[in-house]
Each structure stands twice: as structure tokens, then as C-alpha cells.
Coordinates of C-alpha atoms in Angstrom, one line a residue:
Chain U
M1200 CA 0.4 -0.8 -0.5
A1201 CA 2.9 2.6 1.3
S1202 CA 3.7 2.5 -2.7
T1203 CA 0.7 3.3 -4.5
S1204 CA 0.9 6.4 -6.4
P1205 CA -1.1 9.5 -5.6
S1206 CA -3.6 8.4 -9.4
E1207 CA -4.1 5.0 -8.1
L1208 CA -5.0 5.8 -4.8
L1209 CA -7.2 8.4 -6.8
E1210 CA -8.9 6.0 -8.5
R1211 CA -9.8 2.9 -6.2
A1212 CA -11.1 6.0 -3.6
R1213 CA -13.7 7.5 -6.4
A1214 CA -14.4 2.5 -6.6
G1215 CA -15.2 3.2 -3.5
H1216 CA -12.6 1.3 -1.3
V1217 CA -12.3 2.7 1.5
P1218 CA -8.9 2.2 2.4
S1219 CA -7.6 4.0 0.2
I1220 CA -9.9 7.3 0.7
A1221 CA -8.9 7.5 4.6
R1222 CA -5.5 7.0 3.3
L1223 CA -5.8 10.0 0.3
I1224 CA -7.2 12.1 3.1
S1225 CA -4.2 11.5 5.2
L1226 CA -2.0 12.9 2.5
V1227 CA -3.8 15.6 0.8
E1228 CA -3.9 16.9 4.6
S1229 CA -0.1 16.5 4.9
N1230 CA -0.3 18.5 1.8
V1231 CA 2.9 16.7 0.2
D1232 CA 4.5 18.3 -2.9
D1233 CA 3.2 14.2 -4.5
V1234 CA -0.4 15.0 -4.3
T1235 CA -0.2 18.0 -5.9
S1236 CA -0.2 16.7 -9.7
I1237 CA -3.5 15.0 -8.5
L1238 CA -5.4 17.7 -7.0
P1239 CA -6.4 18.8 -10.7
D1240 CA -8.2 15.6 -11.0
L1241 CA -9.8 15.5 -7.3
Y1242 CA -11.4 18.3 -7.2
A1243 CA -13.2 17.6 -11.1
A1244 CA -14.4 14.8 -9.1
G1245 CA -16.1 17.3 -6.4
G1246 CA -19.0 19.1 -6.5
H1247 CA -21.9 16.7 -6.5
A1248 CA -22.0 15.4 -2.0
H1249 CA -24.2 18.0 -0.2
I1250 CA -22.3 19.0 2.8
V1251 CA -24.3 20.0 5.8
G1252 CA -22.7 20.9 8.6
I1253 CA -23.5 20.2 12.4
T1254 CA -22.9 22.6 15.3
G1255 CA -24.2 23.1 18.8
S1256 CA -22.9 23.1 22.0
P1257 CA -21.7 20.3 24.3
G1258 CA -24.6 18.2 25.9
S1259 CA -26.7 18.8 23.5
G1260 CA -27.2 14.9 22.5
K1261 CA -25.2 15.5 18.8
S1262 CA -23.2 12.6 17.9
T1263 CA -26.2 9.7 19.2
L1264 CA -28.4 12.8 16.1
V1265 CA -25.7 12.2 13.5
G1266 CA -25.5 9.0 13.9
R1267 CA -29.7 8.4 13.7
L1268 CA -29.2 11.7 10.5
V1269 CA -26.5 8.0 8.7
G1270 CA -28.8 6.3 9.4
E1271 CA -31.9 7.5 7.7
L1272 CA -30.2 9.0 5.0
R1273 CA -29.1 5.6 4.5
S1274 CA -32.4 3.7 3.6
R1275 CA -33.4 6.7 1.9
G1276 CA -30.0 5.4 -0.6
S1277 CA -27.2 7.8 -0.2
R1278 CA -24.0 6.9 0.7
V1279 CA -22.4 9.7 3.4
A1280 CA -19.3 10.0 5.0
V1281 CA -18.9 12.0 8.7
V1282 CA -15.8 14.8 8.9
A1283 CA -16.3 14.5 13.3
V1284 CA -14.3 18.2 13.9
D1285 CA -13.6 18.1 17.8
P1286 CA -10.4 20.1 18.9
S1287 CA -9.7 19.7 22.1
S1288 CA -9.7 16.1 21.7
P1289 CA -6.2 15.3 22.1
F1290 CA -6.6 12.7 20.0
T1291 CA -3.3 13.4 16.3
G1292 CA -5.4 12.7 13.1
G1293 CA -7.5 9.9 12.2
A1294 CA -9.1 9.5 16.1
I1295 CA -9.9 6.3 15.2
L1296 CA -11.1 5.6 19.6
G1297 CA -13.4 8.3 18.5
D1298 CA -15.5 7.0 15.5
R1299 CA -15.5 3.5 17.2
I1300 CA -17.4 4.7 19.7
R1301 CA -19.3 7.7 17.7
M1302 CA -20.4 4.9 14.2
Q1303 CA -20.6 1.8 16.4
E1304 CA -23.7 0.9 14.4
H1305 CA -22.3 1.2 11.1
A1306 CA -18.9 0.5 11.0
L1307 CA -20.1 -2.5 9.0
D1308 CA -21.3 -0.7 6.5
P1309 CA -19.2 0.7 3.5
G1310 CA -22.0 2.6 2.3
V1311 CA -21.3 5.4 5.6
F1312 CA -17.7 6.2 6.0
V1313 CA -16.1 8.1 9.4
R1314 CA -13.4 10.6 10.0
S1315 CA -12.2 11.8 13.4
M1316 CA -10.4 14.9 13.0
S1317 CA -9.3 17.0 16.2
S1318 CA -6.5 19.3 17.2
R1319 CA -3.8 19.9 15.9
G1320 CA -2.7 23.0 17.6
A1321 CA -3.7 25.5 15.5
L1322 CA -7.7 26.0 13.9
G1323 CA -6.4 27.2 11.2
G1324 CA -4.5 24.3 10.3
L1325 CA -7.9 22.4 11.6
S1326 CA -9.9 24.1 9.1
R1327 CA -7.8 23.4 6.3
A1328 CA -7.8 19.7 7.1
V1329 CA -11.7 19.1 7.0
V1330 CA -11.8 20.9 3.8
E1331 CA -9.6 19.2 1.9
A1332 CA -11.1 15.9 4.0
V1333 CA -14.2 17.1 2.6
S1334 CA -12.5 17.5 -1.0
V1335 CA -11.2 14.0 -0.8
L1336 CA -14.4 12.2 0.6
D1337 CA -16.7 14.8 -2.6
A1338 CA -14.7 13.6 -4.8
A1339 CA -14.9 9.7 -4.0
G1340 CA -18.6 9.8 -4.9
Y1341 CA -20.6 10.4 -1.4
D1342 CA -24.0 12.2 -1.6
V1343 CA -24.2 13.7 1.2
V1344 CA -20.8 14.7 3.8
I1345 CA -21.4 15.3 7.7
I1346 CA -19.3 18.2 9.1
E1347 CA -20.0 17.8 13.4
T1348 CA -18.2 20.4 16.0
V1349 CA -18.5 21.3 18.7
G1350 CA -20.3 25.4 17.7
A1351 CA -17.7 26.6 20.7
G1352 CA -16.0 29.4 19.3
Q1353 CA -15.1 31.7 15.7
G1354 CA -13.1 28.8 14.4
E1355 CA -15.7 26.0 14.3
I1356 CA -18.4 28.3 13.1
D1357 CA -15.5 29.2 10.7
I1358 CA -15.7 25.4 10.1
V1359 CA -19.0 25.3 9.4
R1360 CA -19.5 27.5 6.8
T1361 CA -17.6 25.8 4.6
A1362 CA -21.2 23.6 4.9
Q1363 CA -24.0 24.1 1.4
T1364 CA -27.0 23.5 5.1
T1365 CA -26.0 24.5 8.1
L1366 CA -28.5 22.2 11.0
V1367 CA -27.6 24.4 14.5
V1368 CA -28.8 21.6 17.7
S1369 CA -30.2 23.3 20.9
V1370 CA -31.8 21.5 24.0
P1371 CA -35.2 22.5 26.1
G1372 CA -33.4 24.4 29.5
M1373 CA -30.5 25.8 31.1
G1374 CA -29.9 28.4 28.7
D1375 CA -28.4 26.5 26.2
D1376 CA -30.0 28.9 23.6
V1377 CA -29.4 31.8 24.9
Q1378 CA -25.7 31.5 25.0
A1379 CA -25.9 30.1 21.4
I1380 CA -27.3 33.2 20.2
K1381 CA -25.0 35.1 22.0
A1382 CA -21.7 33.7 20.2
G1383 CA -23.7 34.5 17.0
V1384 CA -24.7 30.9 15.7
M1385 CA -27.7 30.5 15.6
E1386 CA -27.5 32.9 12.2
I1387 CA -25.4 30.1 11.0
A1388 CA -28.5 27.9 11.0
D1389 CA -30.2 27.1 8.3
V1390 CA -31.9 24.2 10.3
H1391 CA -33.0 24.5 13.7
V1392 CA -33.3 21.7 16.1
V1393 CA -34.5 21.2 18.8
N1394 CA -33.2 18.5 20.0
K1395 CA -33.6 16.4 23.4
A1396 CA -37.2 17.0 22.6
D1397 CA -39.0 15.0 25.3
R1398 CA -37.9 16.9 28.5
P1399 CA -39.2 20.5 29.7
G1400 CA -39.2 23.2 28.1
T1401 CA -39.3 22.0 24.6
N1402 CA -41.9 24.5 23.8
K1403 CA -40.4 27.2 25.5
T1404 CA -37.0 26.8 22.7
V1405 CA -38.7 26.4 20.4
L1406 CA -39.8 29.4 21.1
E1407 CA -37.1 31.7 22.2
I1408 CA -35.6 29.9 18.9
K1409 CA -38.8 31.2 16.5
G1410 CA -38.9 34.7 17.9
M1411 CA -35.4 35.4 17.0
L1412 CA -35.8 34.3 14.3
R1413 CA -38.5 37.3 13.6
F1414 CA -36.0 39.7 14.3
G1415 CA -34.0 38.7 11.6
P1416 CA -34.1 40.5 8.7
H1417 CA -37.3 40.8 6.9
P1418 CA -37.5 37.1 4.5
E1419 CA -37.2 38.7 0.9
E1420 CA -39.6 36.8 -1.8
G1421 CA -38.4 33.7 -1.7
A1422 CA -35.5 33.5 0.5
W1423 CA -34.9 30.4 2.6
Q1424 CA -37.4 30.3 6.1
A1425 CA -34.9 28.1 8.3
P1426 CA -37.7 26.1 10.5
V1427 CA -37.9 24.6 13.6
L1428 CA -37.4 21.3 13.8
E1429 CA -38.3 18.4 17.5
T1430 CA -35.9 15.3 17.6
I1431 CA -35.4 13.2 20.2
S1432 CA -32.2 11.0 18.9
A1433 CA -32.6 8.6 21.3
D1434 CA -35.7 7.2 19.8
G1435 CA -35.9 7.9 16.4
T1436 CA -38.5 10.8 16.6
G1437 CA -38.5 13.7 14.4
I1438 CA -35.5 12.4 12.3
P1439 CA -37.0 11.6 8.9
E1440 CA -38.5 15.1 8.8
L1441 CA -35.3 16.6 9.8
A1442 CA -33.6 14.4 6.0
D1443 CA -36.8 16.4 4.8
A1444 CA -35.6 19.8 5.8
I1445 CA -32.1 19.0 4.9
S1446 CA -33.5 18.5 1.2
A1447 CA -36.0 21.2 0.9
H1448 CA -32.2 23.0 2.1
R1449 CA -30.8 22.0 -1.2
A1450 CA -33.5 21.7 -3.6
W1451 CA -33.8 25.6 -1.9
L1452 CA -30.1 26.3 -2.6
E1453 CA -30.2 24.3 -6.6
S1454 CA -33.7 25.9 -7.6
S1455 CA -33.3 29.6 -6.0
G1456 CA -29.1 30.1 -7.8
E1457 CA -28.4 30.6 -4.2
L1458 CA -25.4 26.9 -4.5
P1459 CA -23.6 28.8 -7.4
R1460 CA -23.4 32.1 -5.5
R1461 CA -22.0 30.7 -1.9
E1462 CA -19.8 28.0 -4.5
R1463 CA -18.2 31.7 -5.4
L1464 CA -17.8 32.6 -2.3
A1465 CA -15.9 30.1 -0.8
A1466 CA -13.9 29.7 -3.9
A1467 CA -13.0 33.0 -3.0
R1468 CA -11.9 32.1 0.4
R1469 CA -9.8 29.4 -0.1
V1470 CA -7.8 30.8 -2.8
T1471 CA -7.3 34.0 -0.9
T1472 CA -6.2 31.5 2.2
L1473 CA -4.1 29.1 0.1
V1474 CA -2.2 32.3 -1.9
Q1475 CA -1.0 33.0 1.9
E1476 CA -0.2 30.4 3.0
L1477 CA 1.9 29.1 -0.2
M1478 CA 3.7 32.5 0.0
V1479 CA 4.4 31.8 3.3
A1480 CA 5.5 28.2 2.2
Q1481 CA 7.7 29.7 -0.2
L1482 CA 9.9 32.0 2.4
T1483 CA 11.4 28.8 4.4
Q1484 CA 12.0 26.2 1.5
P1485 CA 16.0 26.7 -0.1
E1486 CA 15.1 29.1 -2.5
G1487 CA 13.4 31.3 -1.0
E1488 CA 14.7 30.5 3.3
E1489 CA 18.3 32.8 1.2
A1490 CA 16.3 36.0 0.8
F1491 CA 14.2 35.7 3.5
S1492 CA 17.2 35.1 5.5
R1493 CA 18.3 38.4 4.3
A1494 CA 15.3 40.8 4.2
I1495 CA 15.3 40.0 7.9
D1496 CA 18.5 41.6 8.6
D1497 CA 17.8 43.8 6.3
V1498 CA 15.1 45.0 8.2
A1499 CA 16.7 44.4 11.6
E1500 CA 19.5 45.9 11.1
R1501 CA 16.8 49.1 9.9
R1502 CA 19.2 49.1 5.9
I1503 CA 15.1 48.6 4.4
D1504 CA 11.4 49.7 6.5
P1505 CA 9.6 46.0 7.0
R1506 CA 7.0 47.0 3.7
T1507 CA 9.7 47.7 1.5
A1508 CA 11.2 44.4 1.6
A1509 CA 9.0 42.5 1.8
R1510 CA 7.5 43.4 -1.4
E1511 CA 11.4 43.3 -2.7
L1512 CA 10.6 39.7 -1.1
I1513 CA 7.2 38.7 -3.8
Q1514 CA 9.2 39.8 -6.7
E1515 CA 12.4 38.1 -5.8
L1516 CA 10.7 34.9 -4.7
V1517 CA 8.1 34.4 -7.3
T1518 CA 10.0 36.0 -10.7
Chain O
M97 CA -2.2 71.0 6.8
A98 CA -4.6 68.7 5.7
S99 CA -1.6 69.6 2.5
T100 CA 1.2 68.7 4.3
S101 CA 3.6 66.2 2.2
P102 CA 4.0 62.9 4.7
S103 CA 8.0 64.1 4.4
E104 CA 6.8 67.4 5.8
L105 CA 4.9 65.4 8.5
L106 CA 8.5 63.1 9.5
E107 CA 10.9 66.1 9.1
R108 CA 8.6 68.6 11.5
A109 CA 7.2 64.4 13.9
R110 CA 10.5 64.6 14.4
A111 CA 11.6 68.1 16.1
G112 CA 9.4 66.4 17.9
H113 CA 5.8 68.2 16.2
V114 CA 3.0 66.9 18.3
P115 CA 0.2 67.5 16.2
S116 CA 2.1 66.2 13.6
I117 CA 2.8 62.8 15.0
A118 CA -0.8 62.1 15.4
R119 CA -0.9 62.7 12.0
L120 CA 1.8 60.6 10.6
I121 CA 0.4 58.0 13.2
S122 CA -3.1 58.3 11.2
L123 CA -1.5 58.3 7.6
V124 CA 0.3 55.1 8.1
E125 CA -2.5 52.9 10.1
S126 CA -4.7 53.9 6.6
N127 CA -1.7 51.9 4.3
V128 CA -2.1 54.8 2.4
D129 CA 0.1 54.6 -0.9
D130 CA 1.3 58.2 -0.1
V131 CA 3.5 56.7 2.8
T132 CA 4.9 54.7 1.5
S133 CA 7.9 56.3 0.1
I134 CA 8.6 57.8 3.3
L135 CA 8.8 54.6 5.4
P136 CA 12.2 53.6 5.2
D137 CA 13.4 57.0 6.2
L138 CA 11.4 56.3 9.0
Y139 CA 12.0 52.8 10.1
A140 CA 15.6 54.3 9.8
A141 CA 15.2 56.8 12.4
G142 CA 14.0 54.3 14.2
G143 CA 15.3 51.4 16.4
H144 CA 16.5 53.9 19.7
A145 CA 13.5 54.1 22.1
H146 CA 13.2 51.3 24.2
I147 CA 9.5 49.8 24.2
V148 CA 8.3 48.7 26.9
G149 CA 4.6 46.3 26.7
I150 CA 1.9 46.4 29.9
T151 CA -0.4 44.4 30.9
G152 CA -2.3 43.1 33.2
S153 CA -5.9 41.7 35.0
P154 CA -7.9 44.8 34.7
G155 CA -8.4 45.9 37.9
S156 CA -5.0 45.7 38.9
G157 CA -4.5 49.0 38.3
K158 CA -2.6 49.4 35.9
S159 CA -3.3 52.5 33.9
T160 CA -2.5 54.6 37.2
L161 CA 0.6 52.5 37.3
V162 CA 1.4 53.6 33.5
G163 CA 0.6 57.6 34.6
R164 CA 2.8 56.8 37.7
L165 CA 6.1 55.6 35.9
V166 CA 5.4 58.6 33.0
G167 CA 5.6 60.4 36.1
E168 CA 9.1 58.8 36.5
L169 CA 10.4 58.5 33.5
R170 CA 9.5 62.2 32.8
S171 CA 11.9 62.7 35.8
R172 CA 15.2 61.3 35.5
G173 CA 15.6 63.3 31.9
S174 CA 13.8 60.9 29.6
R175 CA 10.5 61.2 26.4
V176 CA 8.0 58.6 27.6
A177 CA 5.0 58.0 24.7
V178 CA 2.1 55.1 25.5
V179 CA -0.2 53.0 23.5
A180 CA -3.0 52.6 25.0
V181 CA -4.8 49.3 23.7
D182 CA -8.6 48.8 25.1
P183 CA -9.7 46.4 22.0
S184 CA -13.7 46.9 23.2
S185 CA -13.5 50.3 23.9
P186 CA -15.7 51.5 21.5
F187 CA -13.6 54.3 20.7
T188 CA -12.5 53.8 17.1
G189 CA -9.1 56.4 15.4
G190 CA -7.8 58.2 18.6
A191 CA -10.0 57.5 21.7
I192 CA -9.2 61.2 22.8
L193 CA -11.4 61.3 25.7
G194 CA -9.6 57.7 27.2
D195 CA -6.8 59.4 26.8
R196 CA -7.7 62.6 28.3
I197 CA -9.2 60.5 31.8
R198 CA -6.5 58.5 31.4
M199 CA -2.8 61.0 31.5
Q200 CA -4.6 63.9 32.7
E201 CA -1.7 64.7 34.6
H202 CA 0.7 65.2 32.2
A203 CA -2.4 66.5 29.2
L204 CA 0.4 69.6 29.7
D205 CA 3.6 67.7 28.9
P206 CA 4.8 67.8 25.5
G207 CA 7.1 65.2 26.6
V208 CA 5.2 63.4 26.8
F209 CA 2.7 61.3 24.0
V210 CA -0.7 59.6 24.3
R211 CA -2.6 57.7 21.8
S212 CA -5.4 55.5 22.7
M213 CA -6.1 51.8 20.5
S214 CA -9.2 50.4 20.6
S215 CA -10.4 47.3 18.4
R216 CA -11.4 48.1 14.8
G217 CA -12.5 44.0 14.3
A218 CA -9.5 41.9 13.7
L219 CA -7.3 41.9 16.5
G220 CA -4.4 41.6 14.0
G221 CA -6.2 45.0 12.0
L222 CA -5.2 46.8 16.1
S223 CA -1.4 44.0 15.9
R224 CA -0.4 45.9 13.0
A225 CA -1.3 49.5 14.2
V226 CA 0.2 49.1 16.7
V227 CA 3.8 48.0 15.6
E228 CA 2.9 50.9 13.5
A229 CA 1.8 53.5 15.7
V230 CA 5.2 52.3 17.7
S231 CA 7.9 52.4 14.6
V232 CA 5.9 56.5 15.0
L233 CA 6.6 57.7 18.1
D234 CA 10.1 55.6 17.6
A235 CA 11.9 57.5 14.7
A236 CA 10.0 60.9 17.0
G237 CA 12.4 60.3 18.9
Y238 CA 10.4 59.4 22.0
D239 CA 13.2 57.1 24.8
V240 CA 10.6 54.2 26.5
V241 CA 7.2 53.4 24.6
I242 CA 4.9 52.4 26.2
I243 CA 2.0 49.4 25.0
E244 CA -0.5 49.2 28.0
T245 CA -2.5 46.2 27.1
V246 CA -5.4 44.5 29.7
G247 CA -4.6 41.1 28.9
A248 CA -7.6 39.7 28.0
G249 CA -6.5 36.9 25.2
Q250 CA -3.9 36.1 22.6
G251 CA -4.5 38.5 20.4
E252 CA -3.5 41.0 23.4
I253 CA -0.2 38.5 24.4
D254 CA 0.5 38.7 21.0
I255 CA 0.6 42.8 20.5
V256 CA 3.0 42.8 24.3
R257 CA 5.5 41.1 22.2
T258 CA 6.2 43.1 19.9
A259 CA 7.8 44.7 23.4
Q260 CA 11.9 45.2 24.1
T261 CA 10.5 44.6 27.7
T262 CA 7.8 43.3 29.7
L263 CA 6.3 43.9 32.9
V264 CA 3.2 41.6 34.3
V265 CA 0.3 43.1 36.9
S266 CA -0.9 41.6 39.8
V267 CA -2.7 42.5 42.7
P268 CA -3.1 40.3 46.0
G269 CA -5.8 37.6 46.3
M270 CA -9.1 37.5 44.0
G271 CA -6.9 34.6 42.3
D272 CA -5.5 36.5 39.8
D273 CA -2.6 36.4 39.4
V274 CA -3.7 32.1 39.5
Q275 CA -5.9 32.8 36.5
A276 CA -3.1 35.1 34.8
I277 CA -1.1 32.3 34.5
K278 CA -3.6 30.0 33.2
A279 CA -4.1 32.1 30.1
G280 CA -0.2 31.9 29.2
V281 CA 0.6 35.4 30.3
M282 CA 2.9 34.7 32.9
E283 CA 5.6 33.7 31.5
I284 CA 5.9 36.6 29.3
A285 CA 6.7 39.2 31.7
D286 CA 10.5 39.9 32.0
V287 CA 9.3 42.1 35.3
H288 CA 6.4 41.5 37.1
V289 CA 4.5 43.8 39.6
V290 CA 2.0 42.9 42.2
N291 CA 0.1 46.2 42.0
K292 CA -1.8 47.3 45.0
A293 CA 1.4 46.4 47.1
D294 CA -0.7 47.8 50.2
R295 CA -3.0 44.9 50.7
P296 CA -3.5 41.4 52.1
G297 CA -2.3 39.2 50.6
T298 CA 0.7 40.4 49.0
N299 CA 3.3 38.5 50.3
K300 CA 1.3 35.1 49.4
T301 CA 0.8 36.6 46.0
V302 CA 5.0 37.9 45.6
L303 CA 5.2 34.3 47.5
E304 CA 3.1 32.4 44.5
I305 CA 4.9 34.4 41.7
K306 CA 8.3 33.5 43.0
G307 CA 7.3 30.0 43.0
M308 CA 6.2 29.9 39.7
L309 CA 9.1 31.4 38.8
R310 CA 11.2 28.2 40.7
F311 CA 9.0 25.5 38.5
G312 CA 10.3 27.5 34.8
P313 CA 13.2 25.9 32.6
H314 CA 16.6 26.8 35.6
P315 CA 18.5 29.9 34.4
E316 CA 21.1 29.6 32.7
E317 CA 24.5 31.1 33.0
G318 CA 23.7 35.5 32.4
A319 CA 20.2 34.8 31.5
W320 CA 17.6 37.4 32.8
Q321 CA 15.8 36.3 36.6
A322 CA 12.6 38.0 36.0
P323 CA 12.7 39.5 39.5
V324 CA 8.9 40.7 41.9
L325 CA 8.6 43.8 42.6
E326 CA 5.6 45.8 45.2
T327 CA 4.5 48.8 44.6
I328 CA 1.3 50.9 45.0
S329 CA 0.8 53.5 42.3
A330 CA -2.5 55.4 44.6
D331 CA 1.6 56.6 45.6
G332 CA 4.6 56.2 43.9
T333 CA 5.7 53.5 46.7
G334 CA 7.7 51.2 44.1
I335 CA 8.0 52.7 41.4
P336 CA 11.9 54.4 41.6
E337 CA 13.2 50.1 42.3
L338 CA 9.8 49.8 39.0
A339 CA 11.7 52.1 37.0
D340 CA 15.6 50.7 37.5
A341 CA 14.2 47.3 36.7
I342 CA 13.2 48.2 33.6
S343 CA 16.3 50.3 32.5
A344 CA 18.0 46.9 34.1
H345 CA 16.4 44.3 31.3
R346 CA 16.3 46.9 29.0
A347 CA 20.9 46.7 29.8
W348 CA 20.8 43.4 30.4
L349 CA 18.7 43.4 26.5
E350 CA 21.9 45.0 24.9
S351 CA 24.5 42.9 26.9
S352 CA 23.7 39.5 26.6
G353 CA 23.5 40.4 22.7
E354 CA 19.0 39.4 22.7
L355 CA 18.4 42.8 21.6
P356 CA 19.3 41.8 18.7
R357 CA 18.5 38.4 18.0
R358 CA 14.9 40.0 19.8
E359 CA 14.7 42.1 16.5
R360 CA 15.4 39.9 14.0
L361 CA 12.2 37.7 15.3
A362 CA 10.5 40.5 15.2
A363 CA 11.2 41.3 11.8
A364 CA 10.9 38.0 10.2
R365 CA 7.5 37.9 11.5
R366 CA 6.9 40.9 10.2
V367 CA 7.8 40.4 6.8
T368 CA 5.9 37.3 7.4
T369 CA 2.6 39.2 7.5
L370 CA 3.2 42.3 5.6
V371 CA 3.8 39.1 2.4
Q372 CA 0.5 37.6 3.1
E373 CA -1.6 41.2 3.4
L374 CA 0.5 42.4 0.2
M375 CA -0.3 39.4 -1.8
V376 CA -4.2 40.1 -0.1
A377 CA -4.0 43.5 -1.0
Q378 CA -3.1 43.0 -5.1
L379 CA -6.4 40.1 -5.2
T380 CA -8.8 43.2 -4.7
Q381 CA -6.7 46.0 -6.3
P382 CA -7.8 46.6 -9.9
E383 CA -5.2 45.0 -11.8
G384 CA -5.5 41.5 -9.4
E385 CA -8.8 41.5 -9.3
E386 CA -9.9 41.0 -12.4
A387 CA -7.2 38.2 -12.4
F388 CA -8.6 37.2 -9.7
S389 CA -12.6 36.9 -10.2
R390 CA -10.9 34.8 -12.5
A391 CA -9.8 32.1 -10.7
I392 CA -12.5 32.1 -8.7
D393 CA -14.7 31.4 -11.4
D394 CA -13.2 28.8 -13.1
V395 CA -12.8 26.9 -9.3
A396 CA -16.2 27.7 -8.5
E397 CA -17.2 25.7 -11.4
R398 CA -14.1 23.0 -10.8
R399 CA -12.3 24.1 -14.0
I400 CA -9.5 23.7 -11.7
D401 CA -8.3 23.0 -8.1
P402 CA -7.9 26.4 -5.4
R403 CA -4.0 25.2 -4.5
T404 CA -3.5 25.6 -9.2
A405 CA -5.4 28.7 -9.1
A406 CA -4.1 30.0 -6.2
R407 CA -0.3 28.9 -7.8
E408 CA -1.4 30.4 -11.4
L409 CA -2.6 33.9 -9.4
I410 CA 0.6 34.2 -7.6
Q411 CA 2.4 34.5 -10.4
E412 CA 0.0 35.9 -13.0
L413 CA 0.2 38.9 -10.0
V414 CA 3.8 39.4 -10.0
T415 CA 5.2 39.0 -12.9

């Protein structure tokens, strides 16, 4: 397996060979030169999956909900991949234990792929890794790719934003919803889910969210109106309706012209980030290192100002 | 004044003309093309000021302490500038009200300059603005430039790190010190200050900090040993000793060779950031916008992968 070329891996991944998919994700993440040659083919093969982001505070029963949702989507004939993001987890790379605990019921189903991703220091790095993994899973032909995060900070909101359809999961009581509102999470929801809806306070939480939605911008003709759904992930109540809402949002994205608009925005963000990353990478590569080191000396000894040095360095590195 | 050229402003600023200094800071912050031509001269004129960072939790009496310290440094014949960073303040640009409240006693002293800086959305932007302001104040010949922050998050730690000598201010009791340890602030201190040292619990806090310092790396021969000083900013107790400690640290930076090492690190960080900023700026300038827009279309429609698009875009923009 170690000697399999990236293009062979891509071919096998596209044929649904799970170990090849897993290996390709690792390869793309590690960003080795080797993989550069297959990026055009990898990227061209994608664009068909429905990317669904799911976030919500810890304790909202998100993981169980995702498990149920995967079951429902499978019963409808979809192949489903899950990228579970847990920045606080001490596991690095593919957190195998996490994968197993999460999705035991789907462990033997070849139509389900699960990848856990945990912190690699910077959330920026994690964010990139998620985007790359999703592009591999998209190319491998999964119909739905779910990105699950714990939804704490800005970094995770940024990750969930890369999805086409975003679910925000709340639970009754505990002021959890209010917390989410404060954190700016509620605004990004295309579908609201109040999970554990057999608990007291469910109606109140549903009403609070609906009330909040009314304070938002007045919906334009043809705009998407985020539904507020009740689920009980423990017994599966409300899961078919949730799957319906997710499909309905995708259909709206396509019919309204919002999908290409979002794709364009995502492309702009990604190209911008990559332009920055590629330039910084140049500074530490052998060809760039000498020029960078000289520029630093010049700046430190005030023979040149930092901005002029940066401008000259760009010219020298690129041309 | 509106028609004064940047190079005239620089000349007047170097002669100590306070309104020109203030205007030059605004000009450099706004990053207009106009100012680019004077950056080499501005930067070459600097490199003499002692940059001192002061951080600590809100309520530690930092602002009063800074006021006292400015008085002490003035009595020793130094010209002093203060950049007060308050990311949570609703004021934008030069928060004049904040300046006045802070340093009323020095308001009529031409040897003291105060600039407040508050949030402009991103901490990265604030961080850059502080560095630029410091470079103007350095060029204008202030002997000491103090950067004061409230020391809450990583962003502010990054700002204080741009200083040559860093003071961390604690207060007795309240577990404030422990909080600071958790936030990773204590490690960056070159000088520890326990302010409000007339309060009960002062000894305990001093001992806690000293105990923490013992857990750090074993000091090498000639390494700086961060002193733990007690001050009462309300009546000025301990302020001369604090000024002595700050001078002693600067002397150590020079004699140990640590100063050029830090300057080099700072230069590397700044040039790296500027390379990224300049590239992103190119994407939105008229010459770059068309190529960027084309690249986004190609990526969104999957004719090219994002990484290859970014690489080609860099070539096109720079050459």
C-alpha cells in the first residue's frame, strides 16, 4: 500500500475503496508535493455531494443525532460520510477510538465513512484539513458529507460555514440557546433542531428560537425560511422530518441560484487563504530561505523598512 | 495641515511637533500609498526607543501605574510615549476621551505623548496598528514607548510580545494571579509587578509568583531573572525601583546580545505578515481583481483546483 501512487489511490477511492479514501485524506492533509499532481482530477471529480454542517453546544446530543441521521439517509439510499471535528480532543490525525465509539452501528456498512479530526495546534490548520477531507469524500462519490463540530468558538463557526446546509442543535432549558445566540451561532442556521424534545421546556425553547428568527431581516420573496424542528435522537423521533428539511434546503439552494453564489464565495475564501499559505511556504523553502534571511537582516538592522522588504521579497520569490 | 506631505510630517514629527506625530500615526495606520515613500526614512530614524509592554487583568490598577511610571521616567529626563490598547472599547481610531482621562496629569507636558487604540474588528488589524504607531513614536525620538493592554486574550499577548521589556501586573488576592498563569501571560514577563501592595495577601501573591518562576526552566549562566516587585500606584511606592528594573532589563538585553536576537525575530514575523497582507491586497486592487475573479470562477466551476489556481494567480499578479 505504501507504494501506491496518489493517482492510483484516487482511482480506487472513486471506486469506493475505503482504505484508499482514508489514505488519500491523510495524503492531501499532509500537503506533500506528491499529491499536487492529482489535485486537478480530485477537484474535478467533486461538486456533487451535499455538504451538511452540524453544530451545537456539548451535551446537545449531536453525535447521537448524527448517527440517527446517517441511518435515515442510508435507508433512503444515500452514501454518507462524516467528518467529526473535535478541536479539544487529545487525539491527533484520525482519532480511531472516537470514530468507533461514535458510529458503532454503522461500522460494518461500506456506505458510511467516518473520520474524526482533532486539534493540530491552530484552528486554521484544522479548518484547512476539514476542507481537504471533504473534497476527497466529495470526489469519492459520497452523496452527503456531514461536518460535525462542537460549535464553541469562531474557528468552529468558520468550519461549519464551509457547508452548504447548516444545522444548529439546541436543547430545552439550561439557557443553552441563549448562549448560542450570544456566540453568533444561531444566525448561521439553515435548519434549527431542538433535540431531546421529550424534555420539559421544549416549547419554550422552540418559541425562543422562532422569536429570534422574527427579529432577523424581513424575509425576501423566495428566501429560505429556517424551520425549527423537534427531535428525540434517543428514539429517532423527528429524524425523517430532519432529513426532509435538509433535502428541501439543498433543493432551494439549487432552484434559487444560491448554490453557485455560495460556491463562488467559498472559492474566493479558499484561493485567498492558499495564496497566503503558498507565499509563507516559499519563505521557508530552500530557494526562498536565503532571500528571506537576507530581508530579515536588512530589516533588523534598519537598512530597509519591513513593507519595502516584503514587497521586494515577493518579487524575488515569484519571478 | 491637510496639504502637508508625508515627508514634511516626518520632518516635523522628528523635531517633536506633537500634532504632526499624531497625524503621521493616522497616516501610517491607514496604509495609504502616499505614505509608502517615507517608510524607509521613518524606519531608519527609529531603533533607539526602549519599547516596554505592560499587561495585567482589568482592575490591577495598570493605568494609574503607567501614569506614575511616566512621571518617574520624565523626572529622569526621558521623553515618553504611551500606546494604550483597549480592544473592547467602542471608540475608534484615537480615543481622545480615553487619552484625557488616563493621563490628565501629563496633558500639558510636551515630553509625554498618549495614543489610545481600540478595536477595529480584527485583533490582527489592531496588532499591526500598534506596531506602526510604535515605529512612528520611535522615529519621533521618544526614549521610552509604553504599550499598555488589558491582557485578556492571545491577541493582546501577541501585541505585548512586540515589546522589548514586558511587565505583567498582578494584584493581591482574588486568584487573579492564578488566572494570569492559566492564560499563559505570566511566562512572558520580564518584570513582575504586584500592584496595590498595601492590600492583605501581598506576600502570598509575591511568593506564588516566585514559586511559579522556580518551576520554569533552570536559569542559564547570564540569563535574565525576572524580579517580582511590589508597588502601590495610588501613592507611588515602588515606582523608582520599577523604573530601575526596566532600565536594568534593557541593559541586559544589550549586554547579552538578546536585543538583536529579538529584533531579528520581530523582523521575521513582521515581514511574513506583510508578505501575506500585500498579496491579499493585490487580489482586490484593479490590476489583480480581474485575474482573481477569473480564478474564482474557474475554481467554483471546477475547471481548476484551488491550490493550482492560487499558484497561477501568484505568478500572474507578481510578474
